[in-house]
């Protein structure tokens, strides 16, 4: 009887908690994040934005030092290497823009963040030039969620913003 119950379970959507990748919908992986394990679509280094507008980031992707103030305490995607399969290789994942966790509210573009996984769909957490992003700094006003862009596409940024390369084609 128990085996029949497991066969009828609906797959888990992206952004929802999981224990293993087999539970995730449509071949998504159960990725380890700073907030726990969540289903996320896989993507690759050739993808900047996933089909639904999500940012595609590598698990340990660190934005470069854009203003001279961000160093080894850099901001990352919020996804740890590997999945439930126990791999230690870097994974690329589409950040869902919202995790199914009542204590986590997605940060909108321009809000202070700690990890890219905390940002709304299409956002990444970076320290923009002129911002104070050092952890523990009393005057901290960054890093902030910013729209992910592709530097090879012209005029895609709103509000006269400029697309700045973060590395790996982003």
Short mmCIF file of N, CA and C in Angstrom, two decimals:
data_model
loop_
_atom_site.label_atom_id
_atom_site.label_comp_id
_atom_site.label_asym_id
_atom_site.label_seq_id
_atom_site.Cartn_x
_atom_site.Cartn_y
_atom_site.Cartn_z
N UNK A 1 0.82 -1.19 0.00
CA UNK A 1 0.00 0.00 0.00
C UNK A 1 0.87 1.26 0.00
N UNK A 2 1.93 1.28 0.80
CA UNK A 2 2.81 2.44 0.88
C UNK A 2 3.44 2.73 -0.47
N UNK A 3 3.87 1.71 -1.19
CA UNK A 3 4.48 1.90 -2.51
C UNK A 3 3.51 2.57 -3.46
N UNK A 4 2.24 2.23 -3.39
CA UNK A 4 1.24 2.86 -4.25
C UNK A 4 1.08 4.32 -3.92
N UNK A 5 1.18 4.70 -2.67
CA UNK A 5 1.06 6.11 -2.30
C UNK A 5 2.20 6.93 -2.90
N UNK A 6 3.40 6.41 -2.87
CA UNK A 6 4.53 7.14 -3.43
C UNK A 6 4.43 7.28 -4.94
N UNK A 7 3.80 6.36 -5.61
CA UNK A 7 3.66 6.41 -7.05
C UNK A 7 2.68 7.49 -7.48
N UNK A 8 1.80 7.91 -6.60
CA UNK A 8 0.78 8.90 -6.95
C UNK A 8 1.11 10.31 -6.49
N UNK A 9 2.27 10.52 -5.94
CA UNK A 9 2.65 11.84 -5.43
C UNK A 9 2.93 12.79 -6.60
N UNK A 10 2.39 14.00 -6.53
CA UNK A 10 2.64 15.01 -7.55
C UNK A 10 4.08 15.51 -7.43
N UNK A 11 4.74 15.75 -8.57
CA UNK A 11 6.10 16.29 -8.51
C UNK A 11 6.10 17.68 -7.86
N UNK A 12 7.20 18.00 -7.22
CA UNK A 12 7.35 19.27 -6.52
C UNK A 12 7.78 20.35 -7.51
N UNK A 13 7.15 21.52 -7.44
CA UNK A 13 7.48 22.64 -8.32
C UNK A 13 8.78 23.32 -7.91
N UNK A 14 9.38 24.05 -8.84
CA UNK A 14 10.59 24.81 -8.56
C UNK A 14 10.32 25.85 -7.48
N UNK A 15 11.28 25.96 -6.55
CA UNK A 15 11.14 26.89 -5.44
C UNK A 15 10.55 26.25 -4.20
N UNK A 16 10.13 24.98 -4.31
CA UNK A 16 9.56 24.27 -3.17
C UNK A 16 10.61 23.38 -2.51
N UNK A 17 10.49 23.17 -1.18
CA UNK A 17 11.45 22.32 -0.47
C UNK A 17 11.42 20.88 -1.00
N UNK A 18 12.57 20.22 -0.91
CA UNK A 18 12.68 18.85 -1.38
C UNK A 18 13.72 18.09 -0.56
N UNK A 19 13.72 16.78 -0.72
CA UNK A 19 14.73 15.93 -0.10
C UNK A 19 15.68 15.37 -1.15
N UNK A 20 15.13 15.06 -2.37
CA UNK A 20 15.95 14.50 -3.43
C UNK A 20 15.41 14.94 -4.79
N UNK A 21 16.25 14.91 -5.81
CA UNK A 21 15.88 15.39 -7.14
C UNK A 21 14.72 14.62 -7.76
N UNK A 22 14.57 13.34 -7.42
CA UNK A 22 13.48 12.53 -7.98
C UNK A 22 12.11 13.13 -7.64
N UNK A 23 12.01 13.91 -6.59
CA UNK A 23 10.74 14.53 -6.20
C UNK A 23 10.40 15.75 -7.05
N UNK A 24 11.40 16.34 -7.68
CA UNK A 24 11.22 17.61 -8.39
C UNK A 24 10.56 17.43 -9.75
N UNK A 25 9.81 18.42 -10.17
CA UNK A 25 9.04 18.43 -11.41
C UNK A 25 9.96 18.57 -12.62
N UNK A 26 9.69 17.82 -13.65
CA UNK A 26 10.32 17.99 -14.95
C UNK A 26 11.82 17.95 -15.01
N UNK A 27 12.46 17.12 -14.23
CA UNK A 27 13.91 17.00 -14.31
C UNK A 27 14.68 18.07 -13.57
N UNK A 28 14.01 18.89 -12.78
CA UNK A 28 14.71 19.87 -11.95
C UNK A 28 15.53 19.13 -10.90
N UNK A 29 16.51 19.83 -10.32
CA UNK A 29 17.36 19.22 -9.29
C UNK A 29 16.97 19.73 -7.92
N UNK A 30 17.24 18.93 -6.91
CA UNK A 30 17.04 19.34 -5.52
C UNK A 30 18.37 19.95 -5.07
N UNK A 31 18.48 21.27 -5.12
CA UNK A 31 19.73 21.97 -4.85
C UNK A 31 19.81 22.43 -3.40
N UNK A 32 21.01 22.35 -2.86
CA UNK A 32 21.26 22.82 -1.50
C UNK A 32 21.47 24.33 -1.56
N UNK A 33 20.68 25.09 -0.77
CA UNK A 33 20.81 26.54 -0.73
C UNK A 33 21.12 26.98 0.70
N UNK A 34 21.35 28.26 0.88
CA UNK A 34 21.59 28.80 2.22
C UNK A 34 20.34 28.69 3.08
N UNK A 35 19.18 28.46 2.47
CA UNK A 35 17.91 28.36 3.19
C UNK A 35 17.39 26.93 3.29
N UNK A 36 18.14 25.94 2.79
CA UNK A 36 17.71 24.55 2.78
C UNK A 36 17.73 24.01 1.36
N UNK A 37 17.14 22.84 1.16
CA UNK A 37 17.11 22.21 -0.16
C UNK A 37 15.81 22.56 -0.88
N UNK A 38 15.94 23.03 -2.14
CA UNK A 38 14.79 23.44 -2.95
C UNK A 38 14.95 22.94 -4.37
N UNK A 39 13.81 22.63 -5.02
CA UNK A 39 13.83 22.24 -6.43
C UNK A 39 14.13 23.46 -7.28
N UNK A 40 15.02 23.28 -8.27
CA UNK A 40 15.37 24.34 -9.21
C UNK A 40 15.69 23.71 -10.55
N UNK A 41 15.32 24.42 -11.65
CA UNK A 41 15.68 23.96 -12.98
C UNK A 41 17.19 24.06 -13.15
N UNK A 42 17.74 23.11 -13.86
CA UNK A 42 19.16 23.17 -14.21
C UNK A 42 19.33 24.06 -15.44
N UNK A 43 20.47 24.71 -15.53
CA UNK A 43 20.81 25.51 -16.71
C UNK A 43 22.32 25.36 -16.92
N UNK A 44 22.86 26.05 -17.87
CA UNK A 44 24.28 25.92 -18.17
C UNK A 44 24.94 27.26 -18.39
N UNK A 45 26.26 27.26 -18.49
CA UNK A 45 27.01 28.51 -18.63
C UNK A 45 26.63 29.32 -19.87
N UNK A 46 26.06 28.68 -20.88
CA UNK A 46 25.66 29.41 -22.09
C UNK A 46 24.35 30.15 -21.90
N UNK A 47 23.62 29.91 -20.82
CA UNK A 47 22.32 30.53 -20.54
C UNK A 47 22.52 31.68 -19.55
N UNK A 48 22.01 32.86 -19.87
CA UNK A 48 22.03 33.99 -18.95
C UNK A 48 20.70 34.04 -18.21
N UNK A 49 19.62 33.97 -18.97
CA UNK A 49 18.27 33.94 -18.41
C UNK A 49 17.58 32.66 -18.85
N UNK A 50 16.91 32.02 -17.92
CA UNK A 50 16.17 30.80 -18.23
C UNK A 50 14.86 31.16 -18.92
N UNK A 51 14.13 30.16 -19.41
CA UNK A 51 12.91 30.39 -20.19
C UNK A 51 11.89 31.28 -19.51
N UNK A 52 11.75 31.21 -18.20
CA UNK A 52 10.77 32.01 -17.48
C UNK A 52 11.35 33.31 -16.91
N UNK A 53 12.53 33.73 -17.42
CA UNK A 53 13.14 34.97 -16.98
C UNK A 53 14.02 34.86 -15.75
N UNK A 54 14.20 33.64 -15.23
CA UNK A 54 15.01 33.46 -14.04
C UNK A 54 16.49 33.67 -14.38
N UNK A 55 17.25 34.15 -13.40
CA UNK A 55 18.69 34.28 -13.55
C UNK A 55 19.31 32.89 -13.46
N UNK A 56 20.22 32.59 -14.39
CA UNK A 56 20.95 31.32 -14.36
C UNK A 56 22.32 31.62 -13.77
N UNK A 57 22.59 31.07 -12.58
CA UNK A 57 23.87 31.32 -11.91
C UNK A 57 24.52 30.01 -11.49
N UNK A 58 25.84 30.05 -11.44
CA UNK A 58 26.61 28.91 -10.96
C UNK A 58 26.57 28.91 -9.45
N UNK A 59 26.65 27.75 -8.84
CA UNK A 59 26.49 27.62 -7.40
C UNK A 59 27.45 28.49 -6.60
N UNK A 60 28.66 28.66 -7.05
CA UNK A 60 29.60 29.48 -6.28
C UNK A 60 29.94 30.79 -6.98
N UNK A 61 29.09 31.21 -7.92
CA UNK A 61 29.40 32.39 -8.71
C UNK A 61 29.46 33.64 -7.83
N UNK A 62 30.61 34.28 -7.83
CA UNK A 62 30.80 35.50 -7.07
C UNK A 62 30.91 36.67 -8.02
N UNK A 63 30.07 37.69 -7.88
CA UNK A 63 30.27 38.87 -8.70
C UNK A 63 31.64 39.48 -8.39
N UNK A 64 32.29 40.06 -9.38
CA UNK A 64 33.61 40.63 -9.16
C UNK A 64 33.56 41.88 -8.31
N UNK A 65 34.70 42.35 -7.91
CA UNK A 65 34.84 43.56 -7.12
C UNK A 65 34.55 44.77 -8.01
N UNK A 66 33.30 45.21 -8.06
CA UNK A 66 32.91 46.29 -8.96
C UNK A 66 33.30 47.67 -8.45
N UNK A 67 33.44 47.82 -7.13
CA UNK A 67 33.72 49.16 -6.61
C UNK A 67 34.95 49.20 -5.71
N UNK A 68 35.72 48.15 -5.68
CA UNK A 68 36.91 48.13 -4.84
C UNK A 68 36.61 47.75 -3.41
N UNK A 69 35.34 47.60 -3.03
CA UNK A 69 35.01 47.33 -1.64
C UNK A 69 34.59 45.90 -1.37
N UNK A 70 34.28 45.13 -2.39
CA UNK A 70 33.81 43.77 -2.21
C UNK A 70 34.97 42.82 -2.43
N UNK A 71 35.33 42.04 -1.41
CA UNK A 71 36.48 41.15 -1.54
C UNK A 71 36.09 39.72 -1.25
N UNK A 72 36.86 39.01 -0.44
CA UNK A 72 36.58 37.60 -0.16
C UNK A 72 35.23 37.39 0.50
N UNK A 73 34.62 38.42 1.03
CA UNK A 73 33.29 38.29 1.64
C UNK A 73 32.23 38.58 0.58
N UNK A 74 32.55 38.31 -0.69
CA UNK A 74 31.67 38.61 -1.82
C UNK A 74 30.30 37.98 -1.69
N UNK A 75 29.40 38.40 -2.55
CA UNK A 75 28.03 37.91 -2.53
C UNK A 75 27.91 36.78 -3.54
N UNK A 76 27.21 35.72 -3.18
CA UNK A 76 27.09 34.59 -4.09
C UNK A 76 25.63 34.28 -4.39
N UNK A 77 25.44 33.26 -5.21
CA UNK A 77 24.09 32.89 -5.64
C UNK A 77 23.24 32.36 -4.50
N UNK A 78 23.88 31.86 -3.44
CA UNK A 78 23.13 31.28 -2.34
C UNK A 78 22.85 29.80 -2.55
N UNK A 79 23.51 29.21 -3.56
CA UNK A 79 23.36 27.79 -3.85
C UNK A 79 24.72 27.14 -3.59
N UNK A 80 24.73 26.06 -2.81
CA UNK A 80 25.97 25.34 -2.56
C UNK A 80 26.22 24.34 -3.68
N UNK A 81 27.47 23.92 -3.81
CA UNK A 81 27.82 22.95 -4.84
C UNK A 81 27.10 21.64 -4.60
N UNK A 82 26.68 21.02 -5.67
CA UNK A 82 26.11 19.69 -5.59
C UNK A 82 24.61 19.66 -5.37
N UNK A 83 24.09 18.44 -5.39
CA UNK A 83 22.67 18.18 -5.19
C UNK A 83 22.54 17.00 -4.26
N UNK A 84 21.38 16.39 -4.21
CA UNK A 84 21.19 15.24 -3.34
C UNK A 84 22.02 14.04 -3.79
N UNK A 85 22.53 14.06 -5.02
CA UNK A 85 23.35 12.95 -5.50
C UNK A 85 24.73 12.96 -4.84
N UNK A 86 25.04 14.02 -4.10
CA UNK A 86 26.29 14.08 -3.38
C UNK A 86 27.45 14.56 -4.22
N UNK A 87 27.18 15.14 -5.37
CA UNK A 87 28.27 15.60 -6.22
C UNK A 87 28.91 16.84 -5.62
N UNK A 88 30.17 17.02 -5.89
CA UNK A 88 30.88 18.21 -5.42
C UNK A 88 31.14 19.17 -6.57
N UNK A 89 30.66 18.84 -7.78
CA UNK A 89 30.88 19.72 -8.90
C UNK A 89 29.95 20.93 -8.82
N UNK A 90 30.34 21.97 -9.52
CA UNK A 90 29.52 23.18 -9.55
C UNK A 90 28.25 22.91 -10.34
N UNK A 91 27.13 23.41 -9.85
CA UNK A 91 25.88 23.28 -10.59
C UNK A 91 25.43 24.66 -11.05
N UNK A 92 24.70 24.70 -12.14
CA UNK A 92 24.09 25.92 -12.64
C UNK A 92 22.59 25.75 -12.44
N UNK A 93 21.94 26.76 -11.87
CA UNK A 93 20.51 26.65 -11.57
C UNK A 93 19.79 27.95 -11.92
N UNK A 94 18.52 27.79 -12.31
CA UNK A 94 17.64 28.92 -12.56
C UNK A 94 17.06 29.35 -11.22
N UNK A 95 17.40 30.53 -10.75
CA UNK A 95 16.91 31.00 -9.45
C UNK A 95 15.43 31.32 -9.57
N UNK A 96 14.57 30.67 -8.78
CA UNK A 96 13.12 30.76 -8.98
C UNK A 96 12.48 32.11 -8.66
N UNK A 97 13.17 32.99 -7.95
CA UNK A 97 12.58 34.29 -7.63
C UNK A 97 11.72 34.29 -6.39
N UNK A 98 11.37 33.11 -5.91
CA UNK A 98 10.61 32.99 -4.67
C UNK A 98 10.74 31.55 -4.18
N UNK A 99 11.09 31.41 -2.92
CA UNK A 99 11.16 30.08 -2.32
C UNK A 99 9.90 29.86 -1.50
N UNK A 100 9.39 28.65 -1.53
CA UNK A 100 8.18 28.31 -0.78
C UNK A 100 8.54 28.19 0.70
N UNK A 101 8.72 29.34 1.33
CA UNK A 101 9.10 29.43 2.74
C UNK A 101 8.47 30.71 3.28
N UNK A 102 7.53 30.61 4.22
CA UNK A 102 6.81 31.80 4.69
C UNK A 102 7.69 32.85 5.36
N UNK A 103 8.89 32.49 5.78
CA UNK A 103 9.76 33.47 6.43
C UNK A 103 10.64 34.22 5.45
N UNK A 104 10.63 33.82 4.17
CA UNK A 104 11.47 34.47 3.16
C UNK A 104 10.61 35.28 2.20
N UNK A 105 10.82 36.58 2.17
CA UNK A 105 10.11 37.46 1.25
C UNK A 105 11.11 37.89 0.18
N UNK A 106 10.79 37.66 -1.12
CA UNK A 106 11.74 38.03 -2.16
C UNK A 106 12.04 39.53 -2.14
N UNK A 107 13.29 39.88 -2.36
CA UNK A 107 13.72 41.27 -2.40
C UNK A 107 13.52 41.81 -3.82
N UNK A 108 12.92 42.98 -3.93
CA UNK A 108 12.69 43.58 -5.24
C UNK A 108 13.97 44.29 -5.70
N UNK A 109 14.00 44.65 -6.96
CA UNK A 109 15.15 45.34 -7.53
C UNK A 109 15.40 46.62 -6.74
N UNK A 110 16.66 46.79 -6.30
CA UNK A 110 17.05 47.97 -5.53
C UNK A 110 17.11 47.73 -4.03
N UNK A 111 16.53 46.63 -3.54
CA UNK A 111 16.57 46.34 -2.10
C UNK A 111 17.88 45.65 -1.73
N UNK A 112 18.32 45.88 -0.49
CA UNK A 112 19.53 45.25 0.03
C UNK A 112 19.29 43.74 0.15
N UNK A 113 20.32 42.95 -0.20
CA UNK A 113 20.21 41.50 -0.19
C UNK A 113 21.52 40.88 0.34
N UNK A 114 21.46 39.59 0.60
CA UNK A 114 22.65 38.85 0.98
C UNK A 114 23.06 37.85 -0.08
N UNK A 115 22.07 37.26 -0.76
CA UNK A 115 22.31 36.25 -1.78
C UNK A 115 21.39 36.49 -2.97
N UNK A 116 21.83 36.09 -4.15
CA UNK A 116 21.00 36.25 -5.35
C UNK A 116 19.71 35.45 -5.25
N UNK A 117 19.72 34.34 -4.53
CA UNK A 117 18.51 33.52 -4.40
C UNK A 117 17.42 34.28 -3.62
N UNK A 118 17.79 35.34 -2.92
CA UNK A 118 16.82 36.15 -2.18
C UNK A 118 16.09 37.17 -3.06
N UNK A 119 16.55 37.36 -4.30
CA UNK A 119 15.98 38.38 -5.20
C UNK A 119 14.80 37.84 -5.99
N UNK A 120 13.95 38.77 -6.48
CA UNK A 120 12.82 38.41 -7.33
C UNK A 120 13.33 37.79 -8.63
N UNK A 121 12.43 37.22 -9.43
CA UNK A 121 12.81 36.57 -10.69
C UNK A 121 13.62 37.53 -11.55
N UNK A 122 14.76 37.04 -12.03
CA UNK A 122 15.62 37.83 -12.91
C UNK A 122 16.62 38.69 -12.18
N UNK A 123 16.57 38.72 -10.85
CA UNK A 123 17.48 39.55 -10.07
C UNK A 123 18.71 38.80 -9.59
N UNK A 124 19.80 39.55 -9.42
CA UNK A 124 21.03 39.03 -8.83
C UNK A 124 21.50 40.02 -7.77
N UNK A 125 22.15 39.52 -6.75
CA UNK A 125 22.61 40.34 -5.64
C UNK A 125 24.05 40.78 -5.92
N UNK A 126 24.25 42.07 -6.16
CA UNK A 126 25.58 42.60 -6.48
C UNK A 126 25.83 43.91 -5.73
N UNK A 127 27.10 44.22 -5.58
CA UNK A 127 27.50 45.50 -5.02
C UNK A 127 27.76 46.45 -6.18
N UNK A 128 26.90 47.43 -6.35
CA UNK A 128 27.06 48.36 -7.46
C UNK A 128 28.09 49.43 -7.09
N UNK A 129 28.72 50.05 -8.08
CA UNK A 129 29.71 51.09 -7.79
C UNK A 129 29.14 52.19 -6.88
N UNK A 130 29.91 52.54 -5.86
CA UNK A 130 29.51 53.57 -4.92
C UNK A 130 28.79 53.05 -3.69
N UNK A 131 28.37 51.81 -3.70
CA UNK A 131 27.66 51.24 -2.55
C UNK A 131 28.66 50.75 -1.50
N UNK A 132 28.23 50.75 -0.25
CA UNK A 132 29.03 50.22 0.86
C UNK A 132 28.48 48.84 1.17
N UNK A 133 29.28 47.81 0.91
CA UNK A 133 28.79 46.44 1.00
C UNK A 133 29.52 45.58 2.01
N UNK A 134 30.43 46.14 2.78
CA UNK A 134 31.19 45.36 3.74
C UNK A 134 30.28 44.85 4.85
N UNK A 135 30.31 43.54 5.12
CA UNK A 135 29.49 43.00 6.22
C UNK A 135 29.85 43.67 7.54
N UNK A 136 28.85 44.03 8.31
CA UNK A 136 29.06 44.66 9.61
C UNK A 136 29.32 46.15 9.57
N UNK A 137 29.43 46.75 8.40
CA UNK A 137 29.67 48.19 8.28
C UNK A 137 28.41 48.95 8.68
N UNK A 138 28.54 49.93 9.58
CA UNK A 138 27.40 50.72 10.05
C UNK A 138 26.69 51.45 8.92
N UNK A 139 27.44 51.89 7.90
CA UNK A 139 26.85 52.65 6.80
C UNK A 139 26.49 51.80 5.59
N UNK A 140 26.35 50.48 5.78
CA UNK A 140 26.08 49.56 4.68
C UNK A 140 24.81 49.97 3.94
N UNK A 141 24.90 50.10 2.61
CA UNK A 141 23.74 50.41 1.78
C UNK A 141 23.69 49.47 0.57
N UNK A 142 24.31 48.33 0.68
CA UNK A 142 24.34 47.35 -0.40
C UNK A 142 24.91 46.07 0.16
N UNK A 143 25.04 45.05 -0.60
CA UNK A 143 24.67 44.91 -2.01
C UNK A 143 23.16 44.94 -2.21
N UNK A 144 22.75 45.11 -3.45
CA UNK A 144 21.34 45.21 -3.76
C UNK A 144 20.96 44.25 -4.88
N UNK A 145 19.68 43.91 -4.94
CA UNK A 145 19.16 43.11 -6.05
C UNK A 145 19.12 43.99 -7.29
N UNK A 146 19.73 43.52 -8.35
CA UNK A 146 19.74 44.22 -9.63
C UNK A 146 19.30 43.26 -10.72
N UNK A 147 18.78 43.79 -11.80
CA UNK A 147 18.30 42.98 -12.92
C UNK A 147 19.49 42.34 -13.64
N UNK A 148 19.44 41.03 -13.86
CA UNK A 148 20.49 40.34 -14.61
C UNK A 148 20.34 40.69 -16.08
N UNK A 149 21.46 41.01 -16.71
CA UNK A 149 21.41 41.37 -18.13
C UNK A 149 22.49 40.60 -18.88
N UNK A 150 22.40 40.63 -20.19
CA UNK A 150 23.36 40.01 -21.08
C UNK A 150 24.15 41.13 -21.74
N UNK A 151 25.46 41.28 -21.44
CA UNK A 151 26.23 42.40 -21.98
C UNK A 151 26.33 42.42 -23.49
N UNK A 152 25.98 41.31 -24.16
CA UNK A 152 26.05 41.30 -25.63
C UNK A 152 24.78 41.85 -26.28
N UNK A 153 23.75 42.18 -25.48
CA UNK A 153 22.51 42.74 -26.01
C UNK A 153 22.43 44.22 -25.62
N UNK A 154 22.26 45.09 -26.60
CA UNK A 154 22.22 46.52 -26.35
C UNK A 154 20.86 46.98 -25.83
N UNK A 155 20.86 48.07 -25.07
CA UNK A 155 19.65 48.77 -24.62
C UNK A 155 18.62 47.89 -23.92
N UNK A 156 19.06 46.99 -23.06
CA UNK A 156 18.10 46.14 -22.35
C UNK A 156 17.84 46.60 -20.93
N UNK A 157 18.61 47.56 -20.44
CA UNK A 157 18.48 47.99 -19.05
C UNK A 157 17.53 49.17 -18.92
N UNK A 158 16.64 49.15 -17.91
CA UNK A 158 15.72 50.27 -17.68
C UNK A 158 16.42 51.42 -16.95
N UNK A 159 15.77 52.55 -16.86
CA UNK A 159 16.21 53.71 -16.07
C UNK A 159 17.62 54.19 -16.41
N UNK A 160 18.01 54.19 -17.67
CA UNK A 160 19.33 54.62 -18.12
C UNK A 160 20.46 53.87 -17.41
N UNK A 161 20.17 52.67 -16.92
CA UNK A 161 21.21 51.85 -16.29
C UNK A 161 22.08 51.25 -17.39
N UNK A 162 23.27 50.83 -17.00
CA UNK A 162 24.20 50.23 -17.95
C UNK A 162 24.46 48.79 -17.56
N UNK A 163 24.49 47.90 -18.53
CA UNK A 163 24.79 46.49 -18.28
C UNK A 163 26.29 46.35 -18.06
N UNK A 164 26.66 45.87 -16.87
CA UNK A 164 28.06 45.69 -16.48
C UNK A 164 28.37 44.20 -16.39
N UNK A 165 29.46 43.77 -16.99
CA UNK A 165 29.82 42.35 -16.99
C UNK A 165 30.17 41.87 -15.58
N UNK A 166 29.57 40.76 -15.16
CA UNK A 166 29.87 40.11 -13.89
C UNK A 166 30.80 38.93 -14.10
N UNK A 167 31.10 38.60 -15.35
CA UNK A 167 31.89 37.43 -15.68
C UNK A 167 30.99 36.32 -16.17
N UNK A 168 31.58 35.26 -16.71
CA UNK A 168 30.87 34.11 -17.26
C UNK A 168 29.73 34.52 -18.21
N UNK A 169 29.91 35.59 -18.98
CA UNK A 169 28.91 36.01 -19.95
C UNK A 169 27.72 36.72 -19.36
N UNK A 170 27.80 37.13 -18.10
CA UNK A 170 26.70 37.83 -17.45
C UNK A 170 27.08 39.27 -17.17
#
